[in-house]
C-alpha positions in Angstrom: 0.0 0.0 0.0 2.9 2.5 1.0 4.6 1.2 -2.1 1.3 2.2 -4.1 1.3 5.8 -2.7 4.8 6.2 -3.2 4.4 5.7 -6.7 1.4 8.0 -7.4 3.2 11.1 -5.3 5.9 10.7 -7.7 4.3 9.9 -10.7 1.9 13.5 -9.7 5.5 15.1 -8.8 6.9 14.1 -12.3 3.9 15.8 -14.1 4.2 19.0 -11.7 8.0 19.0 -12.7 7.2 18.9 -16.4 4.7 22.0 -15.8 7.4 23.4 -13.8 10.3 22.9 -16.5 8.0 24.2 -19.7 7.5 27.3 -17.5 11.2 27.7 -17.0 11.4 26.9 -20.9 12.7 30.6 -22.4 10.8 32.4 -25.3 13.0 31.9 -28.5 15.5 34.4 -29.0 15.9 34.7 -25.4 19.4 33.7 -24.3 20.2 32.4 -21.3 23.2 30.2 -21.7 26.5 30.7 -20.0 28.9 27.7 -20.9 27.3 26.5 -24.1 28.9 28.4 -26.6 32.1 27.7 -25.1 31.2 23.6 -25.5 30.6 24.2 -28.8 33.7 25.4 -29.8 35.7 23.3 -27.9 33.5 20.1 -29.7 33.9 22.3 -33.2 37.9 22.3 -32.5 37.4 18.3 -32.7 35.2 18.2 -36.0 37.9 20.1 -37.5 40.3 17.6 -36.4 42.1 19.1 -33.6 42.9 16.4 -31.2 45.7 17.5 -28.8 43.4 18.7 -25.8 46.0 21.9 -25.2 44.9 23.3 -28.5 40.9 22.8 -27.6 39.4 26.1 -26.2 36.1 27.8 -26.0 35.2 31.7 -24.7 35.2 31.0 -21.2 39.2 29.1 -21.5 40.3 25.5 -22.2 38.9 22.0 -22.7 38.9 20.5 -19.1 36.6 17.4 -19.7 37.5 14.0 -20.2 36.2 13.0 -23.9 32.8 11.5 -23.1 31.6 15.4 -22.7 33.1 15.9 -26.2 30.8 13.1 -28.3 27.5 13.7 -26.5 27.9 17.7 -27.0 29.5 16.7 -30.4 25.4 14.8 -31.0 23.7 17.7 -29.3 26.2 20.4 -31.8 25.0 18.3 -34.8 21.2 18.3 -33.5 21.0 22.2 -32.8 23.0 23.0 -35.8 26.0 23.4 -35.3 25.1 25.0 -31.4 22.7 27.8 -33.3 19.6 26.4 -32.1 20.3 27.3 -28.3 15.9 27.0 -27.9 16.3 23.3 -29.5 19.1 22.8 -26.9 17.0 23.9 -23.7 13.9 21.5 -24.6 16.6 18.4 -25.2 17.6 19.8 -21.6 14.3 19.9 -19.9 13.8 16.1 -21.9 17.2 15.0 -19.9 15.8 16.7 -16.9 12.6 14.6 -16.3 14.4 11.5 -17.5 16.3 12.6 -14.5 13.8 12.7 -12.1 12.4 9.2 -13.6 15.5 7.6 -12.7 15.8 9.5 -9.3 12.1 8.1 -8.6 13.3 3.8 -9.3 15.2 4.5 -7.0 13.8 5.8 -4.3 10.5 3.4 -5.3 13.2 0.8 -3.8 14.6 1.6 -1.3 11.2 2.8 0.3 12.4 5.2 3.0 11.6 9.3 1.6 7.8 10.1 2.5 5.9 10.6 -0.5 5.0 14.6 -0.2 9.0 15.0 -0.4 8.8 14.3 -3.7 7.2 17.6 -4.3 9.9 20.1 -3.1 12.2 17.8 -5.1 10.4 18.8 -8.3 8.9 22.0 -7.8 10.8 24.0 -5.3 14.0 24.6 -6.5 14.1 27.5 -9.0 18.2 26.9 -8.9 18.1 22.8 -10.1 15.8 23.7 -12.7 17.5 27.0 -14.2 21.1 24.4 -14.2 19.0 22.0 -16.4 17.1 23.8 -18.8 18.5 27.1 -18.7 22.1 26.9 -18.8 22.9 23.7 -20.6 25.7 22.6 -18.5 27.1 19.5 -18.4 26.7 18.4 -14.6 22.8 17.4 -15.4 24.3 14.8 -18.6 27.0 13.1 -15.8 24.6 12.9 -13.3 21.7 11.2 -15.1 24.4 9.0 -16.6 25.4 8.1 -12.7 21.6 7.3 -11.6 21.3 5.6 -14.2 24.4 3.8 -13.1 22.5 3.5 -9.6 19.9 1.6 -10.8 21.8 -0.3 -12.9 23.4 -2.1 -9.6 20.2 -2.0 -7.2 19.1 -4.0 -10.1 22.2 -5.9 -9.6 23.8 -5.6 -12.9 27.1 -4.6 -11.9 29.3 -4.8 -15.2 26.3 -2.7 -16.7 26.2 -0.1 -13.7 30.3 0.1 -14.0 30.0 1.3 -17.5 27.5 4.0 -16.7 29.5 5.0 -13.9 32.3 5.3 -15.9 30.6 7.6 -18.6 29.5 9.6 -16.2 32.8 10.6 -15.2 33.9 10.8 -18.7 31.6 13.8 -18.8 32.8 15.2 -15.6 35.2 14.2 -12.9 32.4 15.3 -10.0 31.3 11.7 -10.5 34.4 9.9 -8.9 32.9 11.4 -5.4 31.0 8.2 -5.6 33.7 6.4 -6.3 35.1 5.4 -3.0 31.6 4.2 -2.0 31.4 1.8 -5.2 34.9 0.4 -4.4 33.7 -0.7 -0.7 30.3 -1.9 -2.4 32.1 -4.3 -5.3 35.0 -5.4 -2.6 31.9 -6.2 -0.5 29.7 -8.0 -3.3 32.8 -9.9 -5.2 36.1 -9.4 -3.0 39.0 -8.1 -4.3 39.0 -10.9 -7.2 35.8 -10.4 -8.3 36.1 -6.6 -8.1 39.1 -6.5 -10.7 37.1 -7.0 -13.5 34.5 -4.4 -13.3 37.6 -1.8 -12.2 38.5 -3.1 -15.2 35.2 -2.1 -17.0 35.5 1.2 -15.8 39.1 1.4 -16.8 39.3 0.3 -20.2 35.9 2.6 -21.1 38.2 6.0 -20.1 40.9 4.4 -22.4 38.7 3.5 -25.5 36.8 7.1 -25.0 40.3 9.0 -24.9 42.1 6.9 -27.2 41.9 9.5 -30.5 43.2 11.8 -28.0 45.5 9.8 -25.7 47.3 9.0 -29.3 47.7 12.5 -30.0 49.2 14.3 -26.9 48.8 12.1 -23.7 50.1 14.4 -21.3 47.8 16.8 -22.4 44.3 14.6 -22.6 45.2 13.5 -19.3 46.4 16.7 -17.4 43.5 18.9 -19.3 40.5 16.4 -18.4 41.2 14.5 -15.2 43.0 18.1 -13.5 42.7 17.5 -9.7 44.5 20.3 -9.1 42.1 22.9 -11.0 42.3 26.3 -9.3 38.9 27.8 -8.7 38.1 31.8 -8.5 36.8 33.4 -5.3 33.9 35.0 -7.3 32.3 32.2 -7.6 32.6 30.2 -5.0 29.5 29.2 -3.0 30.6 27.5 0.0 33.8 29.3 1.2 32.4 32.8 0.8 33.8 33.7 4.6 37.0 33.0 4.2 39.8 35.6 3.2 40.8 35.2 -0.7 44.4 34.7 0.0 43.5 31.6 2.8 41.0 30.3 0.0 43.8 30.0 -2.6 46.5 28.4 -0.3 47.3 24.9 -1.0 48.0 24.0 2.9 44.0 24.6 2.7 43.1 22.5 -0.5 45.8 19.8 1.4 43.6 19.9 4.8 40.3 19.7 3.2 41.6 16.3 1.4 43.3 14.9 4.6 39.8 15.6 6.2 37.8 14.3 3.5 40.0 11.2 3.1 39.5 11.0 7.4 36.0 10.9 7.3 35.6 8.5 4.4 37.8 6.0 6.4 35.9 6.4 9.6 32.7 6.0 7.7 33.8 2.5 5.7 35.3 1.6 9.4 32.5 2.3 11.9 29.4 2.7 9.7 29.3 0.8 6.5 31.5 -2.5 7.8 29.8 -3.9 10.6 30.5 -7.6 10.5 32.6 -7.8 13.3 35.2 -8.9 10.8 38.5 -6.5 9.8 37.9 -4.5 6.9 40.7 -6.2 5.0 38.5 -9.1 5.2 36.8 -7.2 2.3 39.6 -8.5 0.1 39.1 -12.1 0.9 36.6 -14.3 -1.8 33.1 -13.5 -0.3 32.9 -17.0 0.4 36.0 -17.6 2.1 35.1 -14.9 4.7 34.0 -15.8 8.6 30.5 -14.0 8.0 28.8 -15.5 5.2 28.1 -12.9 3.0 24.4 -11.6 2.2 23.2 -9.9 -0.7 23.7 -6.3 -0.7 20.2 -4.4 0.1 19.2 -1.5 -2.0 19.1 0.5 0.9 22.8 -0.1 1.5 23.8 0.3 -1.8 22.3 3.7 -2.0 23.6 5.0 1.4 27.0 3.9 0.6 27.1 5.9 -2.3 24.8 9.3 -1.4 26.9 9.5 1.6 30.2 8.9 -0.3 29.2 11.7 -3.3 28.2 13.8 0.1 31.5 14.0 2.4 33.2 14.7 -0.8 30.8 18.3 -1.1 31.2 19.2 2.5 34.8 18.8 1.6 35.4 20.5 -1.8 37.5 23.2 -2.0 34.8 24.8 -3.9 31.2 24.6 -5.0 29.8 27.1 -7.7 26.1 27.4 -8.5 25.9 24.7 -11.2 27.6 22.1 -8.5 24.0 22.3 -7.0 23.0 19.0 -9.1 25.6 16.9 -8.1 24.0 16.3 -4.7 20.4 18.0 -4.9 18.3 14.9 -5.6 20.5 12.9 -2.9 19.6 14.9 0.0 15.5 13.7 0.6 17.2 10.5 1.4 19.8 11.2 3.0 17.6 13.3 5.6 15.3 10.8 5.6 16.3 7.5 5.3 18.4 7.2 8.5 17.0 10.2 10.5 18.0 10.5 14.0 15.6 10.3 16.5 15.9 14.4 17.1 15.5 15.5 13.2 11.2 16.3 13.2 10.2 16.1 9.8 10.1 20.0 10.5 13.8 20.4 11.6 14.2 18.1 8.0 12.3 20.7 5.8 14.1 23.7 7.6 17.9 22.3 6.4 16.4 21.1 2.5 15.5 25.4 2.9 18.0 26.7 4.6 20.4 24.8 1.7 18.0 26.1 -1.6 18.1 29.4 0.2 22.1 29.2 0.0 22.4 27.9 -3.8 20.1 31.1 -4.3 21.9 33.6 -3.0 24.1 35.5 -5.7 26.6 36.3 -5.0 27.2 34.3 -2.2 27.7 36.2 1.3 29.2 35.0 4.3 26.4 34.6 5.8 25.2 32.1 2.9 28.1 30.1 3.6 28.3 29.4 6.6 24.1 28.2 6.8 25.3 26.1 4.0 28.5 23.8 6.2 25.8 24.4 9.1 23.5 22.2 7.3 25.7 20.0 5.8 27.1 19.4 9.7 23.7 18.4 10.5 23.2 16.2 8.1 26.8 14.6 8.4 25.7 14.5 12.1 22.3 12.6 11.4 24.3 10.5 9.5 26.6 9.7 12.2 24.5 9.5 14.6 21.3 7.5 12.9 20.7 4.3 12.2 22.4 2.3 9.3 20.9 -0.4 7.3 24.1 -2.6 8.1 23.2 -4.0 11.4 20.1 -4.2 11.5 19.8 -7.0 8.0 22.6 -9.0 9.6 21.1 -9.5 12.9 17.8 -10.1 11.4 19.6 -12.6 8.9 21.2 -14.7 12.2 17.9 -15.2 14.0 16.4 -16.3 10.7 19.3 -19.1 10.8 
Protein backbone atom coordinates (compact mmCIF):
# COMPACT_ATOMS: atom_id res chain seq x y z
CA UNK A 1 0.00 0.00 0.00
CA UNK A 2 2.93 2.52 1.00
CA UNK A 3 4.61 1.18 -2.05
CA UNK A 4 1.31 2.18 -4.07
CA UNK A 5 1.28 5.82 -2.74
CA UNK A 6 4.82 6.19 -3.15
CA UNK A 7 4.40 5.68 -6.74
CA UNK A 8 1.43 7.98 -7.38
CA UNK A 9 3.19 11.06 -5.32
CA UNK A 10 5.89 10.70 -7.73
CA UNK A 11 4.26 9.89 -10.68
CA UNK A 12 1.86 13.48 -9.65
CA UNK A 13 5.52 15.08 -8.83
CA UNK A 14 6.87 14.09 -12.25
CA UNK A 15 3.93 15.83 -14.08
CA UNK A 16 4.18 19.01 -11.72
CA UNK A 17 8.04 19.04 -12.68
CA UNK A 18 7.22 18.89 -16.36
CA UNK A 19 4.72 21.97 -15.75
CA UNK A 20 7.43 23.43 -13.76
CA UNK A 21 10.34 22.89 -16.53
CA UNK A 22 7.99 24.21 -19.67
CA UNK A 23 7.53 27.30 -17.53
CA UNK A 24 11.20 27.70 -17.03
CA UNK A 25 11.36 26.89 -20.91
CA UNK A 26 12.75 30.60 -22.36
CA UNK A 27 10.81 32.43 -25.33
CA UNK A 28 13.04 31.93 -28.54
CA UNK A 29 15.48 34.37 -29.01
CA UNK A 30 15.93 34.74 -25.43
CA UNK A 31 19.45 33.69 -24.30
CA UNK A 32 20.16 32.42 -21.33
CA UNK A 33 23.23 30.15 -21.69
CA UNK A 34 26.46 30.66 -20.00
CA UNK A 35 28.93 27.66 -20.94
CA UNK A 36 27.27 26.49 -24.09
CA UNK A 37 28.90 28.42 -26.63
CA UNK A 38 32.07 27.66 -25.12
CA UNK A 39 31.17 23.56 -25.51
CA UNK A 40 30.56 24.22 -28.80
CA UNK A 41 33.68 25.43 -29.82
CA UNK A 42 35.68 23.25 -27.93
CA UNK A 43 33.55 20.07 -29.67
CA UNK A 44 33.94 22.31 -33.24
CA UNK A 45 37.90 22.33 -32.55
CA UNK A 46 37.41 18.27 -32.70
CA UNK A 47 35.16 18.19 -36.01
CA UNK A 48 37.87 20.09 -37.50
CA UNK A 49 40.25 17.56 -36.44
CA UNK A 50 42.11 19.12 -33.58
CA UNK A 51 42.90 16.39 -31.24
CA UNK A 52 45.67 17.50 -28.82
CA UNK A 53 43.39 18.74 -25.80
CA UNK A 54 45.95 21.91 -25.25
CA UNK A 55 44.92 23.26 -28.45
CA UNK A 56 40.87 22.76 -27.57
CA UNK A 57 39.44 26.10 -26.21
CA UNK A 58 36.14 27.85 -26.02
CA UNK A 59 35.15 31.73 -24.66
CA UNK A 60 35.19 31.00 -21.15
CA UNK A 61 39.21 29.06 -21.46
CA UNK A 62 40.29 25.48 -22.16
CA UNK A 63 38.91 22.00 -22.68
CA UNK A 64 38.92 20.48 -19.06
CA UNK A 65 36.59 17.35 -19.74
CA UNK A 66 37.53 13.99 -20.19
CA UNK A 67 36.19 12.96 -23.88
CA UNK A 68 32.84 11.50 -23.07
CA UNK A 69 31.65 15.38 -22.71
CA UNK A 70 33.13 15.93 -26.15
CA UNK A 71 30.83 13.06 -28.33
CA UNK A 72 27.46 13.75 -26.49
CA UNK A 73 27.89 17.74 -26.97
CA UNK A 74 29.45 16.70 -30.44
CA UNK A 75 25.43 14.79 -30.97
CA UNK A 76 23.70 17.65 -29.30
CA UNK A 77 26.21 20.39 -31.83
CA UNK A 78 24.99 18.34 -34.84
CA UNK A 79 21.15 18.26 -33.46
CA UNK A 80 20.95 22.24 -32.81
CA UNK A 81 22.99 23.02 -35.83
CA UNK A 82 25.99 23.44 -35.28
CA UNK A 83 25.14 24.99 -31.36
CA UNK A 84 22.66 27.81 -33.32
CA UNK A 85 19.63 26.40 -32.10
CA UNK A 86 20.26 27.26 -28.25
CA UNK A 87 15.93 26.99 -27.87
CA UNK A 88 16.33 23.32 -29.50
CA UNK A 89 19.08 22.82 -26.90
CA UNK A 90 17.05 23.92 -23.69
CA UNK A 91 13.93 21.51 -24.61
CA UNK A 92 16.60 18.42 -25.17
CA UNK A 93 17.62 19.81 -21.58
CA UNK A 94 14.28 19.87 -19.93
CA UNK A 95 13.77 16.11 -21.90
CA UNK A 96 17.19 15.05 -19.86
CA UNK A 97 15.79 16.69 -16.92
CA UNK A 98 12.56 14.57 -16.28
CA UNK A 99 14.43 11.53 -17.47
CA UNK A 100 16.27 12.58 -14.48
CA UNK A 101 13.84 12.65 -12.14
CA UNK A 102 12.36 9.15 -13.62
CA UNK A 103 15.51 7.56 -12.69
CA UNK A 104 15.78 9.47 -9.33
CA UNK A 105 12.06 8.06 -8.56
CA UNK A 106 13.25 3.83 -9.26
CA UNK A 107 15.22 4.54 -7.03
CA UNK A 108 13.78 5.78 -4.32
CA UNK A 109 10.52 3.37 -5.32
CA UNK A 110 13.19 0.76 -3.78
CA UNK A 111 14.58 1.62 -1.30
CA UNK A 112 11.21 2.76 0.32
CA UNK A 113 12.36 5.16 2.97
CA UNK A 114 11.59 9.28 1.56
CA UNK A 115 7.82 10.14 2.45
CA UNK A 116 5.88 10.58 -0.54
CA UNK A 117 5.03 14.63 -0.16
CA UNK A 118 8.96 15.01 -0.43
CA UNK A 119 8.77 14.33 -3.70
CA UNK A 120 7.16 17.60 -4.34
CA UNK A 121 9.93 20.10 -3.07
CA UNK A 122 12.19 17.78 -5.12
CA UNK A 123 10.36 18.78 -8.35
CA UNK A 124 8.87 21.99 -7.75
CA UNK A 125 10.84 24.02 -5.28
CA UNK A 126 13.96 24.62 -6.51
CA UNK A 127 14.09 27.49 -9.03
CA UNK A 128 18.22 26.94 -8.91
CA UNK A 129 18.14 22.82 -10.14
CA UNK A 130 15.77 23.65 -12.74
CA UNK A 131 17.53 27.00 -14.17
CA UNK A 132 21.11 24.43 -14.20
CA UNK A 133 18.96 22.02 -16.38
CA UNK A 134 17.15 23.76 -18.82
CA UNK A 135 18.50 27.12 -18.72
CA UNK A 136 22.15 26.93 -18.80
CA UNK A 137 22.86 23.73 -20.61
CA UNK A 138 25.67 22.64 -18.49
CA UNK A 139 27.09 19.46 -18.36
CA UNK A 140 26.70 18.39 -14.56
CA UNK A 141 22.84 17.43 -15.42
CA UNK A 142 24.31 14.81 -18.63
CA UNK A 143 26.95 13.14 -15.84
CA UNK A 144 24.56 12.87 -13.27
CA UNK A 145 21.70 11.24 -15.13
CA UNK A 146 24.44 8.99 -16.61
CA UNK A 147 25.39 8.07 -12.72
CA UNK A 148 21.64 7.26 -11.59
CA UNK A 149 21.35 5.64 -14.25
CA UNK A 150 24.39 3.83 -13.09
CA UNK A 151 22.53 3.53 -9.65
CA UNK A 152 19.90 1.59 -10.83
CA UNK A 153 21.80 -0.31 -12.87
CA UNK A 154 23.38 -2.07 -9.58
CA UNK A 155 20.18 -2.03 -7.23
CA UNK A 156 19.06 -4.04 -10.12
CA UNK A 157 22.25 -5.85 -9.61
CA UNK A 158 23.77 -5.61 -12.92
CA UNK A 159 27.10 -4.63 -11.92
CA UNK A 160 29.31 -4.75 -15.19
CA UNK A 161 26.32 -2.65 -16.71
CA UNK A 162 26.19 -0.08 -13.73
CA UNK A 163 30.32 0.06 -13.98
CA UNK A 164 29.99 1.32 -17.48
CA UNK A 165 27.45 4.02 -16.72
CA UNK A 166 29.52 5.02 -13.88
CA UNK A 167 32.27 5.26 -15.93
CA UNK A 168 30.60 7.59 -18.55
CA UNK A 169 29.48 9.63 -16.18
CA UNK A 170 32.82 10.56 -15.18
CA UNK A 171 33.88 10.82 -18.75
CA UNK A 172 31.56 13.76 -18.80
CA UNK A 173 32.81 15.19 -15.58
CA UNK A 174 35.23 14.21 -12.88
CA UNK A 175 32.41 15.34 -10.04
CA UNK A 176 31.34 11.71 -10.53
CA UNK A 177 34.36 9.93 -8.88
CA UNK A 178 32.92 11.44 -5.39
CA UNK A 179 31.01 8.23 -5.61
CA UNK A 180 33.71 6.43 -6.29
CA UNK A 181 35.14 5.37 -3.00
CA UNK A 182 31.58 4.17 -2.02
CA UNK A 183 31.43 1.83 -5.16
CA UNK A 184 34.89 0.36 -4.45
CA UNK A 185 33.71 -0.65 -0.74
CA UNK A 186 30.30 -1.85 -2.39
CA UNK A 187 32.10 -4.29 -5.31
CA UNK A 188 35.01 -5.39 -2.62
CA UNK A 189 31.91 -6.21 -0.51
CA UNK A 190 29.66 -8.05 -3.25
CA UNK A 191 32.77 -9.89 -5.20
CA UNK A 192 36.11 -9.38 -2.97
CA UNK A 193 39.04 -8.10 -4.31
CA UNK A 194 38.98 -10.85 -7.24
CA UNK A 195 35.83 -10.37 -8.30
CA UNK A 196 36.09 -6.56 -8.10
CA UNK A 197 39.07 -6.51 -10.75
CA UNK A 198 37.09 -7.02 -13.54
CA UNK A 199 34.48 -4.40 -13.26
CA UNK A 200 37.59 -1.78 -12.23
CA UNK A 201 38.49 -3.12 -15.22
CA UNK A 202 35.19 -2.13 -17.02
CA UNK A 203 35.54 1.18 -15.83
CA UNK A 204 39.10 1.42 -16.83
CA UNK A 205 39.32 0.32 -20.19
CA UNK A 206 35.92 2.59 -21.09
CA UNK A 207 38.19 5.96 -20.05
CA UNK A 208 40.93 4.45 -22.41
CA UNK A 209 38.73 3.46 -25.50
CA UNK A 210 36.83 7.07 -24.98
CA UNK A 211 40.29 9.00 -24.87
CA UNK A 212 42.12 6.89 -27.18
CA UNK A 213 41.89 9.54 -30.49
CA UNK A 214 43.19 11.83 -27.95
CA UNK A 215 45.46 9.85 -25.65
CA UNK A 216 47.27 8.96 -29.29
CA UNK A 217 47.68 12.49 -29.95
CA UNK A 218 49.18 14.26 -26.90
CA UNK A 219 48.82 12.09 -23.66
CA UNK A 220 50.13 14.40 -21.32
CA UNK A 221 47.79 16.75 -22.35
CA UNK A 222 44.29 14.64 -22.56
CA UNK A 223 45.19 13.52 -19.25
CA UNK A 224 46.43 16.71 -17.41
CA UNK A 225 43.49 18.90 -19.34
CA UNK A 226 40.46 16.40 -18.39
CA UNK A 227 41.23 14.52 -15.16
CA UNK A 228 43.02 18.11 -13.49
CA UNK A 229 42.71 17.53 -9.74
CA UNK A 230 44.46 20.32 -9.07
CA UNK A 231 42.07 22.86 -11.05
CA UNK A 232 42.30 26.32 -9.28
CA UNK A 233 38.91 27.83 -8.66
CA UNK A 234 38.12 31.84 -8.53
CA UNK A 235 36.76 33.37 -5.27
CA UNK A 236 33.89 34.98 -7.34
CA UNK A 237 32.26 32.16 -7.62
CA UNK A 238 32.65 30.16 -4.96
CA UNK A 239 29.46 29.20 -2.96
CA UNK A 240 30.62 27.52 -0.05
CA UNK A 241 33.77 29.28 1.22
CA UNK A 242 32.44 32.80 0.76
CA UNK A 243 33.83 33.71 4.58
CA UNK A 244 37.05 32.99 4.19
CA UNK A 245 39.75 35.58 3.24
CA UNK A 246 40.82 35.22 -0.71
CA UNK A 247 44.41 34.68 0.00
CA UNK A 248 43.54 31.63 2.80
CA UNK A 249 41.02 30.29 0.05
CA UNK A 250 43.81 30.00 -2.60
CA UNK A 251 46.48 28.43 -0.26
CA UNK A 252 47.29 24.92 -1.04
CA UNK A 253 47.95 24.02 2.86
CA UNK A 254 43.96 24.62 2.73
CA UNK A 255 43.06 22.49 -0.49
CA UNK A 256 45.85 19.84 1.35
CA UNK A 257 43.60 19.90 4.77
CA UNK A 258 40.34 19.70 3.15
CA UNK A 259 41.56 16.28 1.37
CA UNK A 260 43.27 14.94 4.58
CA UNK A 261 39.78 15.63 6.23
CA UNK A 262 37.84 14.31 3.53
CA UNK A 263 40.01 11.24 3.10
CA UNK A 264 39.50 11.05 7.44
CA UNK A 265 35.96 10.88 7.27
CA UNK A 266 35.61 8.47 4.38
CA UNK A 267 37.75 5.96 6.43
CA UNK A 268 35.85 6.43 9.64
CA UNK A 269 32.74 5.96 7.74
CA UNK A 270 33.85 2.54 5.71
CA UNK A 271 35.34 1.61 9.38
CA UNK A 272 32.47 2.26 11.90
CA UNK A 273 29.38 2.68 9.71
CA UNK A 274 29.28 0.75 6.49
CA UNK A 275 31.53 -2.51 7.80
CA UNK A 276 29.79 -3.94 10.58
CA UNK A 277 30.48 -7.55 10.52
CA UNK A 278 32.65 -7.79 13.35
CA UNK A 279 35.24 -8.89 10.76
CA UNK A 280 38.51 -6.46 9.81
CA UNK A 281 37.87 -4.53 6.92
CA UNK A 282 40.74 -6.23 4.95
CA UNK A 283 38.54 -9.12 5.19
CA UNK A 284 36.75 -7.20 2.31
CA UNK A 285 39.62 -8.53 0.07
CA UNK A 286 39.08 -12.06 0.89
CA UNK A 287 36.57 -14.28 -1.81
CA UNK A 288 33.07 -13.46 -0.27
CA UNK A 289 32.93 -17.00 0.40
CA UNK A 290 36.02 -17.55 2.10
CA UNK A 291 35.10 -14.86 4.74
CA UNK A 292 33.95 -15.81 8.58
CA UNK A 293 30.51 -13.95 8.04
CA UNK A 294 28.79 -15.52 5.22
CA UNK A 295 28.11 -12.86 2.98
CA UNK A 296 24.45 -11.64 2.24
CA UNK A 297 23.25 -9.94 -0.70
CA UNK A 298 23.67 -6.31 -0.67
CA UNK A 299 20.15 -4.43 0.14
CA UNK A 300 19.21 -1.53 -2.02
CA UNK A 301 19.09 0.53 0.87
CA UNK A 302 22.77 -0.14 1.47
CA UNK A 303 23.77 0.34 -1.84
CA UNK A 304 22.25 3.70 -2.04
CA UNK A 305 23.56 5.00 1.43
CA UNK A 306 27.04 3.85 0.64
CA UNK A 307 27.08 5.87 -2.34
CA UNK A 308 24.79 9.26 -1.43
CA UNK A 309 26.95 9.50 1.62
CA UNK A 310 30.18 8.90 -0.26
CA UNK A 311 29.19 11.65 -3.26
CA UNK A 312 28.18 13.76 0.12
CA UNK A 313 31.49 14.03 2.37
CA UNK A 314 33.19 14.74 -0.79
CA UNK A 315 30.83 18.32 -1.09
CA UNK A 316 31.15 19.17 2.48
CA UNK A 317 34.80 18.84 1.58
CA UNK A 318 35.39 20.52 -1.77
CA UNK A 319 37.51 23.24 -2.01
CA UNK A 320 34.79 24.83 -3.91
CA UNK A 321 31.21 24.63 -4.96
CA UNK A 322 29.77 27.12 -7.72
CA UNK A 323 26.10 27.35 -8.51
CA UNK A 324 25.93 24.68 -11.15
CA UNK A 325 27.58 22.14 -8.47
CA UNK A 326 24.00 22.26 -7.03
CA UNK A 327 22.97 19.04 -9.13
CA UNK A 328 25.63 16.90 -8.12
CA UNK A 329 23.98 16.32 -4.65
CA UNK A 330 20.36 17.96 -4.86
CA UNK A 331 18.32 14.93 -5.65
CA UNK A 332 20.53 12.88 -2.94
CA UNK A 333 19.63 14.95 0.02
CA UNK A 334 15.48 13.72 0.58
CA UNK A 335 17.18 10.54 1.36
CA UNK A 336 19.83 11.19 2.96
CA UNK A 337 17.63 13.34 5.61
CA UNK A 338 15.32 10.78 5.65
CA UNK A 339 16.25 7.46 5.34
CA UNK A 340 18.43 7.17 8.52
CA UNK A 341 17.05 10.17 10.49
CA UNK A 342 17.99 10.50 14.02
CA UNK A 343 15.63 10.31 16.54
CA UNK A 344 15.90 14.41 17.14
CA UNK A 345 15.53 15.50 13.24
CA UNK A 346 11.22 16.26 13.17
CA UNK A 347 10.23 16.09 9.76
CA UNK A 348 10.14 19.97 10.55
CA UNK A 349 13.82 20.44 11.58
CA UNK A 350 14.20 18.14 8.01
CA UNK A 351 12.31 20.74 5.81
CA UNK A 352 14.09 23.67 7.57
CA UNK A 353 17.95 22.26 6.44
CA UNK A 354 16.39 21.08 2.51
CA UNK A 355 15.48 25.40 2.94
CA UNK A 356 17.98 26.74 4.60
CA UNK A 357 20.44 24.82 1.75
CA UNK A 358 18.03 26.13 -1.59
CA UNK A 359 18.07 29.37 0.24
CA UNK A 360 22.13 29.24 0.04
CA UNK A 361 22.42 27.91 -3.77
CA UNK A 362 20.13 31.13 -4.35
CA UNK A 363 21.95 33.60 -3.04
CA UNK A 364 24.07 35.52 -5.74
CA UNK A 365 26.59 36.32 -5.05
CA UNK A 366 27.24 34.31 -2.21
CA UNK A 367 27.75 36.22 1.26
CA UNK A 368 29.17 35.04 4.35
CA UNK A 369 26.38 34.64 5.83
CA UNK A 370 25.21 32.06 2.93
CA UNK A 371 28.08 30.11 3.64
CA UNK A 372 28.31 29.39 6.56
CA UNK A 373 24.15 28.20 6.76
CA UNK A 374 25.28 26.09 4.00
CA UNK A 375 28.48 23.82 6.19
CA UNK A 376 25.75 24.43 9.15
CA UNK A 377 23.46 22.24 7.29
CA UNK A 378 25.74 20.04 5.84
CA UNK A 379 27.14 19.37 9.66
CA UNK A 380 23.74 18.39 10.45
CA UNK A 381 23.18 16.23 8.07
CA UNK A 382 26.78 14.57 8.44
CA UNK A 383 25.75 14.54 12.11
CA UNK A 384 22.32 12.59 11.37
CA UNK A 385 24.27 10.51 9.50
CA UNK A 386 26.62 9.66 12.24
CA UNK A 387 24.45 9.49 14.58
CA UNK A 388 21.32 7.54 12.87
CA UNK A 389 20.68 4.30 12.16
CA UNK A 390 22.41 2.25 9.30
CA UNK A 391 20.87 -0.42 7.27
CA UNK A 392 24.09 -2.61 8.09
CA UNK A 393 23.24 -3.97 11.41
CA UNK A 394 20.05 -4.19 11.47
CA UNK A 395 19.84 -6.95 8.02
CA UNK A 396 22.59 -8.96 9.62
CA UNK A 397 21.08 -9.52 12.94
CA UNK A 398 17.84 -10.13 11.37
CA UNK A 399 19.56 -12.63 8.87
CA UNK A 400 21.24 -14.71 12.18
CA UNK A 401 17.93 -15.16 14.00
CA UNK A 402 16.37 -16.32 10.69
CA UNK A 403 19.25 -19.06 10.84
Amino acid sequence: MATTRLARAALIALGAALHAAGGLLPLPGRDTEIDWKAYMAQVEGVINGTYDYTQLQGDTGPLVYPAGFVYIFMGLYYATGQGTDIHMAQNIFAVLYLVTLLLVFLIYHQTCKVPPFVFFFMCCASYRVHSIFVLRLFNDPVAMALLFLSINLFLAQRWGWGCCCFSLAVSVKMNVLLFAPGLLFLLLTQFGFRGALPKLGICAVLQVVLGLPFLLENPIGYLSRSFDLGRQFLFRWTVNWRFLPEALFLHRAFHLALLAAHLTLLLLFALCRWHRTGESILSLLKDPCKRKVPPQPLTPNQIVSTLFTSNFIGICFSRSLHYQFYVWYFHTLPYLLWAMPAHWLTHLLRLLVLGLIELSWNTYPSTSCSSAALHICHAVILLQLWLGPQPFPKNIQHIKKAH
